[in-house]
XYZ file of C-alpha atoms in Angstrom:
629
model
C 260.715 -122.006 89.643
C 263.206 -121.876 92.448
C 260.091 -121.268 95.269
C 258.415 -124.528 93.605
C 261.757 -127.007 94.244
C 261.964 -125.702 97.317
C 258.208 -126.432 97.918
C 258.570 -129.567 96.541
C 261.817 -130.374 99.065
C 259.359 -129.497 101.881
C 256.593 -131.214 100.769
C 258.170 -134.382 99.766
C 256.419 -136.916 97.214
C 253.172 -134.339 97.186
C 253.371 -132.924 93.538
C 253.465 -129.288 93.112
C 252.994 -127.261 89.451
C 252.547 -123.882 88.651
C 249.431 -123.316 86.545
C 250.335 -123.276 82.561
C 250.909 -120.066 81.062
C 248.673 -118.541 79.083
C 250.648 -115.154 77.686
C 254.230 -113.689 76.923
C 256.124 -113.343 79.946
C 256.563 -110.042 80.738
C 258.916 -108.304 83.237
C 257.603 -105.767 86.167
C 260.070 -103.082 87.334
C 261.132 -104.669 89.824
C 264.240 -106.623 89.866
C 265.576 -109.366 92.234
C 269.538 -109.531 92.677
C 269.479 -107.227 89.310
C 267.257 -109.631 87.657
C 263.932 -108.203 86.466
C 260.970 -110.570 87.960
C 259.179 -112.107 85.137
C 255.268 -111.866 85.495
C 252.577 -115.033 84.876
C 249.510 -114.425 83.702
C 247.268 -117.748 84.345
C 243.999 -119.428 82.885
C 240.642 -119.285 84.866
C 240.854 -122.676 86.621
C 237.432 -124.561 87.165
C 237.281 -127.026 90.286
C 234.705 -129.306 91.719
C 235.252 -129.559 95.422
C 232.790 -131.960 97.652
C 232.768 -133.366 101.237
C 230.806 -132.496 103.939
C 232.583 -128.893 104.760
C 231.315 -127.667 101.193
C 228.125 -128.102 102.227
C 225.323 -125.728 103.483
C 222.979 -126.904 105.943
C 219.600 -124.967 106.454
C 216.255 -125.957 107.518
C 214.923 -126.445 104.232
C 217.844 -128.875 103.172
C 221.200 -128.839 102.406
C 222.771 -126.607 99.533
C 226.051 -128.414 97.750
C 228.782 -126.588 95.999
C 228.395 -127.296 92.730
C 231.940 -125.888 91.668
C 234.496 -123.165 92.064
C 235.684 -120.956 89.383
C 238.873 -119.424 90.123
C 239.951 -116.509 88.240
C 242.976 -115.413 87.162
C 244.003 -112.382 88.870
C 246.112 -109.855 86.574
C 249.369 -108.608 87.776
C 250.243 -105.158 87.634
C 250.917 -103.409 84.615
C 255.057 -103.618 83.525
C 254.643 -99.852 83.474
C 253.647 -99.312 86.957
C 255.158 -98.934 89.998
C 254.691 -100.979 92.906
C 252.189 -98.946 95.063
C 253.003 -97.598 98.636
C 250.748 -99.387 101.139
C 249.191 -96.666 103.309
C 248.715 -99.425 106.189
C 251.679 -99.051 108.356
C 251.274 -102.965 109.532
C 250.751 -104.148 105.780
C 253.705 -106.919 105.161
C 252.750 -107.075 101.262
C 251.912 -104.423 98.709
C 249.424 -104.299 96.076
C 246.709 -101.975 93.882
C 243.373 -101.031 94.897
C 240.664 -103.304 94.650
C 236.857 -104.146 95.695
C 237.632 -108.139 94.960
C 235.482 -109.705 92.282
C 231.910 -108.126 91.583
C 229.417 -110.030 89.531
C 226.774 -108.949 87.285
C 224.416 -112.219 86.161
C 222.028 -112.040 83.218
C 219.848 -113.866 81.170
C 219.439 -112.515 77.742
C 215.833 -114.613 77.797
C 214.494 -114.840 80.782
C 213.735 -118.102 81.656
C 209.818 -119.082 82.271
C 210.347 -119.555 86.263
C 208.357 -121.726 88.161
C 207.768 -119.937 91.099
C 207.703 -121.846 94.558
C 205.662 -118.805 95.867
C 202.057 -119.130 95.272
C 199.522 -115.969 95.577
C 196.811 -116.637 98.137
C 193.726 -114.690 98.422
C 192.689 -114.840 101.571
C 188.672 -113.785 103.225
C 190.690 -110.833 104.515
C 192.620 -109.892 101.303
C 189.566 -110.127 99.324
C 188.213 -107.889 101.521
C 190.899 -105.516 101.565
C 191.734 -105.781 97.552
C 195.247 -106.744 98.564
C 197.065 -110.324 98.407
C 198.959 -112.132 100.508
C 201.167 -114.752 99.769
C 202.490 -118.310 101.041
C 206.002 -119.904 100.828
C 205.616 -123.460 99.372
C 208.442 -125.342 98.749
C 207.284 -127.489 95.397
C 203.549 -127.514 92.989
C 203.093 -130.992 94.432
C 202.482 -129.465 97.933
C 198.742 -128.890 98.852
C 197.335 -125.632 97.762
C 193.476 -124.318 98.501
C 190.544 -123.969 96.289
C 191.057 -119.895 96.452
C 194.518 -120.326 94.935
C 195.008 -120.819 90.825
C 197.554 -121.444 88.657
C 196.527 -118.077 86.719
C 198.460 -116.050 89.519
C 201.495 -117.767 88.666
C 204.572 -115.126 88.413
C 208.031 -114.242 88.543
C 208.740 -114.280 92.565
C 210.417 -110.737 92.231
C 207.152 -109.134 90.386
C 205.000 -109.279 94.259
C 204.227 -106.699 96.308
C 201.994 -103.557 96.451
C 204.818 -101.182 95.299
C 205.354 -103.012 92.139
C 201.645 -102.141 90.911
C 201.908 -98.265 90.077
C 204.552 -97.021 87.132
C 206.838 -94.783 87.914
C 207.543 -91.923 85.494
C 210.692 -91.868 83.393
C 213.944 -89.861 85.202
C 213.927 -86.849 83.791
C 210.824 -86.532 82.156
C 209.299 -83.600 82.619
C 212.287 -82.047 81.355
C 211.945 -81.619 77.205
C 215.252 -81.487 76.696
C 215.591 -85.029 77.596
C 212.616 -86.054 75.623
C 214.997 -87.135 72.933
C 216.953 -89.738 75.472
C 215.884 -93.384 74.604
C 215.949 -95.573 71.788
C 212.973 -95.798 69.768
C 211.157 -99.036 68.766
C 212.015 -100.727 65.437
C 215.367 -98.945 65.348
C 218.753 -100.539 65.593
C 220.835 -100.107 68.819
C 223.313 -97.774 68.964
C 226.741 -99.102 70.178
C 230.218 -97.265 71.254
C 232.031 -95.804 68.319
C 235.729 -97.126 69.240
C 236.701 -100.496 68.682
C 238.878 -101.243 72.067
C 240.460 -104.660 70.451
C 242.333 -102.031 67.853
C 242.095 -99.133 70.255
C 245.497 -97.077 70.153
C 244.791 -95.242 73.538
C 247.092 -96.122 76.920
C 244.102 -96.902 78.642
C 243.406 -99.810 77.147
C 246.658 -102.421 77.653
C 245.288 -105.130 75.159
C 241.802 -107.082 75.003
C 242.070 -111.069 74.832
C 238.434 -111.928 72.876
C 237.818 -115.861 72.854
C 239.233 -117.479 69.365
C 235.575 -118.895 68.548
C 233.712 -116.296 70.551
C 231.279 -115.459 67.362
C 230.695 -119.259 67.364
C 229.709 -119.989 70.486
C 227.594 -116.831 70.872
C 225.661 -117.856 67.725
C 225.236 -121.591 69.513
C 224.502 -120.997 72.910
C 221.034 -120.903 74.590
C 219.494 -117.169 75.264
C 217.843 -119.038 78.157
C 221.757 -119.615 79.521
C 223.459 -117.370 82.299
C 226.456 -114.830 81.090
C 228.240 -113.525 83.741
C 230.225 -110.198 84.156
C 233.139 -109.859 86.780
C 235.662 -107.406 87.828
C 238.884 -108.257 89.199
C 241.173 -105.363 89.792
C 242.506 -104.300 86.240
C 240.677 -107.034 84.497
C 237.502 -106.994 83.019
C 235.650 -110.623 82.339
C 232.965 -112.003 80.276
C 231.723 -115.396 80.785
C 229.225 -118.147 79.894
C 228.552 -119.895 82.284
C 225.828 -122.234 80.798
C 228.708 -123.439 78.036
C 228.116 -126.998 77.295
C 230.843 -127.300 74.630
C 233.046 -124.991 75.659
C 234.855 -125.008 79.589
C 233.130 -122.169 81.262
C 236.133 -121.201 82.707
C 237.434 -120.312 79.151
C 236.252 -116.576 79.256
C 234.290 -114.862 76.120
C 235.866 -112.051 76.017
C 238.787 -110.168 78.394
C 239.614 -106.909 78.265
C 242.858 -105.661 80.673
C 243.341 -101.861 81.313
C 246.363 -100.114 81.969
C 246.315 -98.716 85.844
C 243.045 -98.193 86.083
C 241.084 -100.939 88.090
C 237.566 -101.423 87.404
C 235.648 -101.257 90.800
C 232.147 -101.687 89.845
C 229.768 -102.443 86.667
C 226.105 -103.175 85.628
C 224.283 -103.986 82.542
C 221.284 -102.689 81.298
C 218.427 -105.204 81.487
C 216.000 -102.873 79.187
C 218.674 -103.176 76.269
C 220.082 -106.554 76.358
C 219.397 -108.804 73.513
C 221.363 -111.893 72.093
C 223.643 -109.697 69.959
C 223.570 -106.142 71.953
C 224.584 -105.881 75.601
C 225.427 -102.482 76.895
C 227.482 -102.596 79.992
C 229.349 -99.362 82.159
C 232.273 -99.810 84.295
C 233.541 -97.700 86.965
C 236.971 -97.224 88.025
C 239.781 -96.151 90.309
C 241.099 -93.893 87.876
C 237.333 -91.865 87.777
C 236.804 -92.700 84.108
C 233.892 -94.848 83.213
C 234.054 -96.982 79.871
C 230.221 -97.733 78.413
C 231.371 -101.568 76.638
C 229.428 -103.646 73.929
C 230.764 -106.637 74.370
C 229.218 -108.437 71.421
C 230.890 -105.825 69.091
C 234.405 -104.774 70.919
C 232.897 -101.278 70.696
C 233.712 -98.792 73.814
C 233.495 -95.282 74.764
C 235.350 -93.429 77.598
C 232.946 -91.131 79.523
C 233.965 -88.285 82.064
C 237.509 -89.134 80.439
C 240.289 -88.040 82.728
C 237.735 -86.850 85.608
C 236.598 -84.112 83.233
C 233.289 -83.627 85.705
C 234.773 -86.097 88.365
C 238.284 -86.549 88.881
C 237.281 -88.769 92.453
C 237.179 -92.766 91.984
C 233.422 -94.434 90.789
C 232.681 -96.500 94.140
C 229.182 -97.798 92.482
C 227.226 -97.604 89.218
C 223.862 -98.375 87.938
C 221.385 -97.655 84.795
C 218.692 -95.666 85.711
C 215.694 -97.811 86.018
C 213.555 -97.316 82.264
C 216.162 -95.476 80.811
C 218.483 -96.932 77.933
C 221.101 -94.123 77.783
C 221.385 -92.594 81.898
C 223.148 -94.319 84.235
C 224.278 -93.556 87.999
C 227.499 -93.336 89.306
C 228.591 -92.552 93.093
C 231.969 -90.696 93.137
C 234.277 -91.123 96.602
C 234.021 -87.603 96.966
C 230.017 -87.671 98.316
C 228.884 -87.068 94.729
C 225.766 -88.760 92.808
C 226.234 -87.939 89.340
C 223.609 -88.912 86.417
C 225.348 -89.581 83.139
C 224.045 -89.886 79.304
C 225.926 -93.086 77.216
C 225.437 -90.492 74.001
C 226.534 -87.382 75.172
C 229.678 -85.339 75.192
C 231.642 -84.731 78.397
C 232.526 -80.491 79.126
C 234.160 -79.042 82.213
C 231.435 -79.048 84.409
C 230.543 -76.309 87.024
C 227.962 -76.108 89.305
C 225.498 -74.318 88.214
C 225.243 -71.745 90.994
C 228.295 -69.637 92.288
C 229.891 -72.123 94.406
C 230.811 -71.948 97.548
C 232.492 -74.126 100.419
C 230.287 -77.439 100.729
C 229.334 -76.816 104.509
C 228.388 -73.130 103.757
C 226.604 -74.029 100.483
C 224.229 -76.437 102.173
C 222.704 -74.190 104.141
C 220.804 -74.348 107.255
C 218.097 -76.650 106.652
C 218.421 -80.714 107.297
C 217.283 -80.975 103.801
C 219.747 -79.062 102.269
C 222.134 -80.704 104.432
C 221.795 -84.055 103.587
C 221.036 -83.247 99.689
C 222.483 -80.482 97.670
C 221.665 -80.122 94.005
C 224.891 -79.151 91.828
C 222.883 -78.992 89.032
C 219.057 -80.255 88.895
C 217.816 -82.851 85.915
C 215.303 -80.525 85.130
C 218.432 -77.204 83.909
C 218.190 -75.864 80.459
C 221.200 -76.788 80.003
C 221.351 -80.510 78.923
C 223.549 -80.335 76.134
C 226.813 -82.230 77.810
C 227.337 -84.631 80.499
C 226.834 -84.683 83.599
C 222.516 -84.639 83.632
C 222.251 -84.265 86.965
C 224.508 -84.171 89.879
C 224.072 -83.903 93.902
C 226.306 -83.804 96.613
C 224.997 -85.494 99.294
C 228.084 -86.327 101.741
C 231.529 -85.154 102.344
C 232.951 -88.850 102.763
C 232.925 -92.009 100.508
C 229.413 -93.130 99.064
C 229.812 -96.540 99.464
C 227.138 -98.187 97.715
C 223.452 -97.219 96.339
C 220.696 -99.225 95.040
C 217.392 -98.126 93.184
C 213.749 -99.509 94.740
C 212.026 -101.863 92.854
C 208.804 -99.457 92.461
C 211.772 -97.157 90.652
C 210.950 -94.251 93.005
C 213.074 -94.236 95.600
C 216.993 -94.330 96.175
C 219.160 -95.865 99.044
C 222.195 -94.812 99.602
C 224.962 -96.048 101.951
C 228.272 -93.981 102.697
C 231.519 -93.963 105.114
C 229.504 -91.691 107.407
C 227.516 -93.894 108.437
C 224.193 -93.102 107.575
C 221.806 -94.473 105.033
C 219.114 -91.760 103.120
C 215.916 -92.666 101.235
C 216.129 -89.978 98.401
C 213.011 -89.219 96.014
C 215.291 -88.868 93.032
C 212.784 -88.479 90.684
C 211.946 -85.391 92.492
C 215.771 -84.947 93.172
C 215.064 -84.262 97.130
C 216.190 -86.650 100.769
C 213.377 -88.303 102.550
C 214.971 -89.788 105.356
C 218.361 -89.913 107.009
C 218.825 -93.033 109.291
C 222.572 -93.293 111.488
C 224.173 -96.416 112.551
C 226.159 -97.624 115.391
C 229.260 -96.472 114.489
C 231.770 -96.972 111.428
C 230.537 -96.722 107.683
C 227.898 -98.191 106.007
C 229.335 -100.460 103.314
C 226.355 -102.110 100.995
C 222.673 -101.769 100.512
C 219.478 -103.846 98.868
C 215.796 -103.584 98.970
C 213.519 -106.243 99.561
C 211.718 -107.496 96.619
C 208.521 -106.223 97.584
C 210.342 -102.449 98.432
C 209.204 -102.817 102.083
C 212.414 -103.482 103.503
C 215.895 -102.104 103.096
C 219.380 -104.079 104.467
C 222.313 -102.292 105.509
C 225.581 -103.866 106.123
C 228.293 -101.662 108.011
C 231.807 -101.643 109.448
C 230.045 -102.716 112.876
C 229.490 -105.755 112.080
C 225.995 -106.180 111.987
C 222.956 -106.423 109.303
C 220.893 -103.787 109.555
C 217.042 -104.163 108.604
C 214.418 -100.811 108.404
C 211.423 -100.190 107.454
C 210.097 -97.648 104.206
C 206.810 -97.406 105.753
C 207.499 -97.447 109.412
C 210.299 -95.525 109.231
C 212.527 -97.087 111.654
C 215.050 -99.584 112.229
C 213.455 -102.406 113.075
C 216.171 -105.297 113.925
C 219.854 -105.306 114.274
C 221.548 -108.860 112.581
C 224.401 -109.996 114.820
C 226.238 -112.819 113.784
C 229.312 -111.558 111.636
C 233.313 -111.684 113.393
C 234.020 -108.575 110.610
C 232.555 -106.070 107.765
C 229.641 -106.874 106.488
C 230.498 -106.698 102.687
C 227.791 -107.447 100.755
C 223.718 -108.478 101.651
C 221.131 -109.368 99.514
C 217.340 -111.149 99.734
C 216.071 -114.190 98.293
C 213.490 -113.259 96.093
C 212.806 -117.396 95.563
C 212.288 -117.478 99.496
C 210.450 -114.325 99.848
C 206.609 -113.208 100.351
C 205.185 -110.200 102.189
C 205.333 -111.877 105.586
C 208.732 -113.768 105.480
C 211.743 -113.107 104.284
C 215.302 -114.709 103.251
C 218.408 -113.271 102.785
C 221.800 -113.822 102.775
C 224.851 -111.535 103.568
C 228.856 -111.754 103.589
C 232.129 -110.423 105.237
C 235.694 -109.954 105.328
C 235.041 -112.758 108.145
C 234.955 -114.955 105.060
C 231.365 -116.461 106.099
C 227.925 -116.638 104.139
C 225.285 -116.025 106.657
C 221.822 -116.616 105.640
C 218.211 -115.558 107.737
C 215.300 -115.857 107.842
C 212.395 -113.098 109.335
C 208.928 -112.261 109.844
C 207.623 -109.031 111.036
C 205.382 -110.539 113.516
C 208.118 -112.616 114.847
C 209.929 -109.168 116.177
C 209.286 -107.880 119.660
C 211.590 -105.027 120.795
C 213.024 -105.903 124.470
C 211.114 -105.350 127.330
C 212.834 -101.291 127.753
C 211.084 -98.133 128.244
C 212.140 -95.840 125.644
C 211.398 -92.142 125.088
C 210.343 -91.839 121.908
C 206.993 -93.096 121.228
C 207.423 -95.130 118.292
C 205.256 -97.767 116.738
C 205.043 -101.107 117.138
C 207.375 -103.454 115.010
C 204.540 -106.203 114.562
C 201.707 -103.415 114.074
C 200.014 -103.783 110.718
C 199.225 -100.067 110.037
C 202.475 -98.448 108.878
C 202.739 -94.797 109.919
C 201.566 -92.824 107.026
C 203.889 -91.772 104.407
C 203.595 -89.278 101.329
C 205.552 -89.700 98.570
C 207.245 -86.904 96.518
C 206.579 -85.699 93.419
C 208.859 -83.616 91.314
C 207.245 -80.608 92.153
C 206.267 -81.696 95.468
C 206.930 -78.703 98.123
C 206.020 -80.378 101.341
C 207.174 -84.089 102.952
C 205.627 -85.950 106.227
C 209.010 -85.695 108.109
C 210.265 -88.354 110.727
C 208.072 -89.174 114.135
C 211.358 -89.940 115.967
C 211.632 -87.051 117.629
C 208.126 -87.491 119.243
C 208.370 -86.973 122.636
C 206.506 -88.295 125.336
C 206.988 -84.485 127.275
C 205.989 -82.420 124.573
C 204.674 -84.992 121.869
C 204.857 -82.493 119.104
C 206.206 -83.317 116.306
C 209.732 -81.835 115.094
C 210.521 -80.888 110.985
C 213.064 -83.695 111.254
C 214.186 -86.042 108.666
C 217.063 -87.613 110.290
C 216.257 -90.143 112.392
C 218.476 -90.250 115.683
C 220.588 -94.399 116.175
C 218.121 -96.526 118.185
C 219.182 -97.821 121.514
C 220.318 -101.239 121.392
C 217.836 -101.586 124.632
C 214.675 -101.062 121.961
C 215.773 -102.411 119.236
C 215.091 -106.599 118.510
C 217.681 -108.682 117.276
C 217.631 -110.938 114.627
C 219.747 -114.264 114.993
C 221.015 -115.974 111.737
C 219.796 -119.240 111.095
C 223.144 -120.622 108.789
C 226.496 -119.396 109.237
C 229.444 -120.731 107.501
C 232.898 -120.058 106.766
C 232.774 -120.514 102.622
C 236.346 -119.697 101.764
C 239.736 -118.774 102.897
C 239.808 -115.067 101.973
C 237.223 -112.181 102.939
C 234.562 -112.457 100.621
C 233.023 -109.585 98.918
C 229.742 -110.618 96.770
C 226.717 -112.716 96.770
C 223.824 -113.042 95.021
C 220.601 -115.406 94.702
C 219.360 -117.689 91.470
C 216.646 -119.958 91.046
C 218.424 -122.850 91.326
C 221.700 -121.461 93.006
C 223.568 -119.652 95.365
C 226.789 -117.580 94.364
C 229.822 -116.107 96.076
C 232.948 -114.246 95.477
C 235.861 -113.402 97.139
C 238.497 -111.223 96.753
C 241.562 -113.411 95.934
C 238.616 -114.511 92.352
C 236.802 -117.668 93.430
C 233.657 -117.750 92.740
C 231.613 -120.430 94.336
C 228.360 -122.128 93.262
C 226.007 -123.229 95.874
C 222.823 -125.757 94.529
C 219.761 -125.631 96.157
C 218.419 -128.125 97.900
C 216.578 -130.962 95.534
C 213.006 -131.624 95.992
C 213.176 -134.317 98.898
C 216.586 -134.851 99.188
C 218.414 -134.486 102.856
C 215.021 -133.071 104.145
C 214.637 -136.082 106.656
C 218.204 -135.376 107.665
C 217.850 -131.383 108.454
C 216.317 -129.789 111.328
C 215.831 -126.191 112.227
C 217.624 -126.595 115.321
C 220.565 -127.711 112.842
C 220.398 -125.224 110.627
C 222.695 -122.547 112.185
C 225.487 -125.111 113.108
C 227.451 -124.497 110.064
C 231.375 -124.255 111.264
């Protein structure tokens, strides 16, 4: 209270509170003149800020903030100590953390209306493929060739979306059992972590009318899931009768933060939600929120004993999930199944010797392959792809194909159904920090510690456009599947340079600068990818990379790394909004139907509306539209 009257002295007649508190005091380890510092834990706090510098001005209109949800950032546990800083110029101290990760979900999915229509086109028909238009309303104009049958979800377009891709896993019997069956109840976590006697677990604070509301609310209405360094949140925020900053449930570990999560969209109902967490301290907790139910898995780093950096479900599957490790791993794990000491499954030796001599090999080593005999304990499957950080991963939406991002630098396509690398693509320099696929699975964005967006090609194989236009680490990208068909493209990206920048691209609209280059590649704006063969699990042979085509020799090289294109041949992509959303780095963002959302790392959480039907269009040009401070 002393810091506030001497705020208050400075500031004069401007009034000055500390936010109300919402649990016991308790006392760090520190002390002040032999005084132990008392700790304040705060409520979520839910603002509405407006004016013209909370607004987002792109061609299409102008997106508002609709409101800011700050969240209460724990303190450190009583029982730890203050950790050491490793940055020599650091001024303050404090524990690891990734900021505040979302997960969004609809229990329901909404009936969307799409604004992208599905136009069949003299050439399409032709061809026996579609092409699609951006319109921005159903009142808009459409032609005879275009119904209302075609109708869908904007993220279910695109050719690689047609064919099914087998289950993970399944041509392995011994993992015929994995997956619920139909008709049969759900199975849940055996511990209950609100009367859980275990360390890691400091205490769980579950909403006093939580059963209530989740019995009242709409299935149609958005939960959301966030991480903020040792706390764990879970939020409605479609609550009517409730303040959406009041959490549903909260659950606060010990020491270990939680660094990344997901849920599992093939298992969520209104009363069953199955969601994994991966932390700091290498454990990962599989939570049913609905229930208080939890289970530790790899429990003290019994396979892993290196920090979770990112974590997924495994696309179809109800009990496997993916987890990156910091120490280059990829480890498949089953929800159900015990945890044992695990051992590679050939006599190991040193990484760089184990890998052997091919790129292959050297890119992707399997530690133990999904299809072993040997399935009765965690881990399923595990590959070593790196010896630095994996920094992020994300699955393709045909559910074939895996990108992964890691402090090396590169980025690698890997077939993981047939557990083998495709390709291995480099940047400029620095790490590669997040990853996303387009919704159609023909693109793939990269953001790095260069500073730049990164866009390449699945089918061409290639980078085709760097993204200036960020002052720091890109931190998190993702598309627009609501502005999105298979000739343009939205999406948006964020950095510790606290800016949202969104862009917009077209294929056609890319010309690499006028430069000779060496390698004979093929045209950005060409129709005809370069041919590509995807793997199958037995699969013994792979159409390797054309960049090492050259025009001397022009054979082709068994290569699957792809050498860093010159800046002189590569096009550059401008954004077309840039603006500086917050006052701390920002570390998340993600696209709704009617919404944009952000996150930074200090817990705000911003809310962007889209631009109504008509409204501001008059007032916005293109020209305008990157001119955002």
């Amino acid at each position: 209270m002393e810091f506030v009257h001497i705020l208050r002295k400075c500031l004069g007649s401007v009034p000055v509170s500390l936010p109300s508190a919402r649990y016991p005091t308790q006392y760090s380890t520190t002390t002040t003149n032999g005084v132990p510092v008392p700790i304040t834990e705060t409520n979520n706090a839910l603002s509405h800020p407006s004016g013209p510098e909370y607004q987002l001005v792109v061609g299409e209109g102008i997106y508002v903030l609709r409101e800011e949800l700050h969240l209460a950032t724990p303190p450190p546990h009583p029982s730890e100590a203050p950790p050491v800083n490793p940055n020599p110029l650091a001024t303050t101290m404090g524990p690891p953390t990734v900021g505040v990760k979302l997960s969004i979900n609809i229990v329901s999915p909404r009936k969307i209306i799409p604004q992208l229509y599905k136009i069949d086109s003299p050439s399409s028909l032709r061809s026996n493929l579609a092409t699609y238009s951006i319109k921005e309303s159903e009142k808009e104009s459409r032609g005879s060739h275009e119904t209302s049958s075609d109708e869908a979800d904007p993220q279910s377009f695109g050719p690689g979306l047609n064919g099914k891709a087998p289950a993970f896993g399944s041509s392995n019997t011994l993992l015929s059992s994995i997956g619920g069956k139909d008709g049969l109840k759900r199975r849940k976590p055996k511990n209950n972590i609100i009367k859980s006697n275990s360390s890691f677990v400091s205490r769980v604070i579950p909403h006093e009318a939580v059963n209530k509301r989740l019995q009242e609310r709409s299935p149609e209405g958005l939960f959301c899931f966030a991480n903020i360094n040792r706390a764990f949140q879970w939020l409605d925020l479609s609550s009517t009768t409730v303040p959406k900053a009041e959490s549903l449930s909260k659950v606060l570990f010990t020491k270990a933060n939680v660094l990344c999560h997901d849920v599992n969209d093939l298992t969520k109902a209104s009363n069953h939600l199955d969601v994994i967490m991966g932390t700091n301290a290498a454990d990962i907790i599989w939570y049913e929120p609905c229930s208080q139910k939890y289970a530790r898995i790899n429990k003290n780093g019994i396979i892993n004993r290196s920090p979770v950096s990112d974590i997924r479900w495994v696309p179809g599957s109800e009990n496997l999930f993916l987890a990156s490790h910091v120490d280059g791993n990829l480890i498949v794990y089953d929800k159900e199944r015990d945890d044992a000491t695990f051992a590679p499954e050939e006599n190991g030796l040193p990484l760089d010797e184990k890998l052997g001599s091919t790129q292959e090999n050297r890119y992707f080593h399997i530690s133990k392959s999904v299809n072993s005999k040997n399935q009765k304990n965690n881990p399923v499957a595990s590959w070593k792809i790196s010896n630095q950080q994996i920094n992020a991963f994300s699955f393709s939406p045909d559910n074939r194909h895996l990108a992964v991002v890691s402090e090396d630098g590169s980025l690698r396509i890997i077939d993981y159904l047939g557990e083998s690398v495709m390709d291995v693509y480099l940047g400029y320099f620095g790490g590669l920090t997040c990853v996303c696929w387009s919704p159609d699975g023909k693109y793939i964005l990269t953001g790095g510690q260069d500073d730049l967006v990164s866009i390449w090609s699945l089918t061409e194989r290639q980078l085709i456009a760097r993204c200036p236009g960020h002052h720091s680490w890109v931190t998190a990208v993702a598309f627009d599947p609501w502005r999105c068909d298979d000739r343009n493209y939205r999406f948006g990206s964020v950095g510790q340079d606290c800016r949202l920048l969104l862009w917009d691209f077209n294929v056609s609209m890319l010309h690499r600068p006028k430069a000779t280059s060496v390698r004979q590649r093929g045209s950005i704006s060409s129709h005809v990818p370069v041919g590509r063969q995807r793997t199958e699990s037995q699969a013994t042979t792979r159409l390797r990379s054309t960049s090492n085509v050259t025009s001397d020799s022009g054979e082709l090289e068994d290569s699957i790394e792809h050498k860093v294109d010159s800046k002189k041949t590569t096009a550059e992509l401008r954004p077309v909004m840039s603006k500086l959303v917050d006052d701390d780095p920002l570390c998340w963002v993600g696209f709704l139907e009617e919404c944009i959302m952000t996150s930074c790392d200090e817990g705000h959480i911003r809310t962007w509306d889209r631009p109504k039907e008509g409204a501001n269009r008059s007032q916005v040009t293109i020209s305008g539209a990157g001119s955002n401070p």
